[in-house]
PDB file of C-alpha atoms in Angstrom:
ATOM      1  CA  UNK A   1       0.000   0.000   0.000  1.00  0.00           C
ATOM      2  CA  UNK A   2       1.142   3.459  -0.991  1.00  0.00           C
ATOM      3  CA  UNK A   3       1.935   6.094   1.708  1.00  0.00           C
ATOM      4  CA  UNK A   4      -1.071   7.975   0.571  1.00  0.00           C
ATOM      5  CA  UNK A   5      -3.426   5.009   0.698  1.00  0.00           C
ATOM      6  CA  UNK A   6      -1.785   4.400   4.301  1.00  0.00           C
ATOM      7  CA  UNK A   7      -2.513   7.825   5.292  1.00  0.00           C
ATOM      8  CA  UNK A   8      -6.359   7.450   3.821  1.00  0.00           C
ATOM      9  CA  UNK A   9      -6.886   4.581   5.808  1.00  0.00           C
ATOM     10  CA  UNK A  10      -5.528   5.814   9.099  1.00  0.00           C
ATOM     11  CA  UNK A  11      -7.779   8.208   9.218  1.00  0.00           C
ATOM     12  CA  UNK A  12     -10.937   6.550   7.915  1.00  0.00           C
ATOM     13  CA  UNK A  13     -10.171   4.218  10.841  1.00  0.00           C
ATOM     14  CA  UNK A  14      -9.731   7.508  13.003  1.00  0.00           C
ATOM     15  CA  UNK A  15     -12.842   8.826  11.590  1.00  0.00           C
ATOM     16  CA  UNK A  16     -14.778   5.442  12.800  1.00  0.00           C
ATOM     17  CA  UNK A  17     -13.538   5.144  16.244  1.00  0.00           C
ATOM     18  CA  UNK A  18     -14.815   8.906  17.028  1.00  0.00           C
ATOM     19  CA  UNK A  19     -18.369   7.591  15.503  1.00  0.00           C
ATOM     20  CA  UNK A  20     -18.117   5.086  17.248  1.00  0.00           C
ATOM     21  CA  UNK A  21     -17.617   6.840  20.169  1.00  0.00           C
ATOM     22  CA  UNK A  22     -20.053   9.345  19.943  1.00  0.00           C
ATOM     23  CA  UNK A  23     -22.846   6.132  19.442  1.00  0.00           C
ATOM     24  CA  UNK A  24     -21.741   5.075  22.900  1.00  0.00           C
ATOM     25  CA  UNK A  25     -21.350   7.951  24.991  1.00  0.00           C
ATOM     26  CA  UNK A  26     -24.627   9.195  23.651  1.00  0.00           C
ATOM     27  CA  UNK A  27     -26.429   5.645  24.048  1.00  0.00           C
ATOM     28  CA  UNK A  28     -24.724   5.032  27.305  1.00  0.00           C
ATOM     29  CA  UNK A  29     -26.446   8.464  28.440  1.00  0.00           C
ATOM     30  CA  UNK A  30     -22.711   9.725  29.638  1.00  0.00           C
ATOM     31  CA  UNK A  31     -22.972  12.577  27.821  1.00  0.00           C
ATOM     32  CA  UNK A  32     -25.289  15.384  26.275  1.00  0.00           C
ATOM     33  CA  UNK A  33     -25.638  14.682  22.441  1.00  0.00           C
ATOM     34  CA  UNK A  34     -25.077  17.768  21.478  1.00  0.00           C
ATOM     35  CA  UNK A  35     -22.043  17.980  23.733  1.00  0.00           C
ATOM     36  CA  UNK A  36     -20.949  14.135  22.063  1.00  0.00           C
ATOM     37  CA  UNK A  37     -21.791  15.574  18.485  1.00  0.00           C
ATOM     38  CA  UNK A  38     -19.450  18.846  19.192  1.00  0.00           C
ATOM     39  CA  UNK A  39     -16.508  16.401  20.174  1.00  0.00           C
ATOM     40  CA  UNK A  40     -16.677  14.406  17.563  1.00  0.00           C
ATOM     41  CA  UNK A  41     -16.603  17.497  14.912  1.00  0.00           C
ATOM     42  CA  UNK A  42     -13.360  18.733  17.001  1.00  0.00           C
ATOM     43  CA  UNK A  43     -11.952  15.222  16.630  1.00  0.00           C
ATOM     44  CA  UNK A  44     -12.976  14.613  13.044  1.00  0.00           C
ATOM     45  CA  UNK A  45      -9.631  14.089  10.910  1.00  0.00           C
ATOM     46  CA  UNK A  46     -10.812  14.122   7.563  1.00  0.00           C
ATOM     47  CA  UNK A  47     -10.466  17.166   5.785  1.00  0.00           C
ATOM     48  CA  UNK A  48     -12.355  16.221   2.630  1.00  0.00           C
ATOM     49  CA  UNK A  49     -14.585  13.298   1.906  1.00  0.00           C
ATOM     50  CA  UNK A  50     -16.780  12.009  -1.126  1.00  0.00           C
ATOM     51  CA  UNK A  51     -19.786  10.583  -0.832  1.00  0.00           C
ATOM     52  CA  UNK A  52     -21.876   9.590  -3.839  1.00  0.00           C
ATOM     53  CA  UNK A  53     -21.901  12.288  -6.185  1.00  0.00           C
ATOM     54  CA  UNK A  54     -21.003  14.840  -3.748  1.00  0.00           C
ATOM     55  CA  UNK A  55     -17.875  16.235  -1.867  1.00  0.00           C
ATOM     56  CA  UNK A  56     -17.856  17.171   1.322  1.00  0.00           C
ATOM     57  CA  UNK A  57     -14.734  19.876   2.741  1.00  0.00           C
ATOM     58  CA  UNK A  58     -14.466  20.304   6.300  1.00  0.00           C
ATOM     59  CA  UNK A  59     -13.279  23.933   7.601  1.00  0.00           C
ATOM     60  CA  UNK A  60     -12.454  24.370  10.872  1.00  0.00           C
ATOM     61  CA  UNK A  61      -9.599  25.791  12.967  1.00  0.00           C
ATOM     62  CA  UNK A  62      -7.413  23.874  15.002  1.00  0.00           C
TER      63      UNK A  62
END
């Protein structure tokens, strides 16, 4: 696998451990959703995703 495609997949596994996550704390009534949603958009590590016919770019500040 090429560094790139290394890279991709780090942080699409990244990307489902803070959905992950955010089911359980939510489900497990630990936190607020809104509070759990807000997390995981800190957290999120993909700057730019496709999805069907659409692309999604993620600005935020870190």
């Amino acid at each position: 696998m090429s560094p790139r495609a290394d890279a991709t997949a780090s942080l699409k596994t990244d990307a489902d451990k803070i959905v992950a996550e955010l089911k359980r704390c939510v489900s497990a009534g630990e936190t607020h959703w809104f509070l759990a949603l807000m997390r995981a958009i800190r957290d999120w590590p993909v700057p730019e995703e496709s999805i069907g016919d659409r692309t999604y770019r993620y600005r935020r500040r870190r």
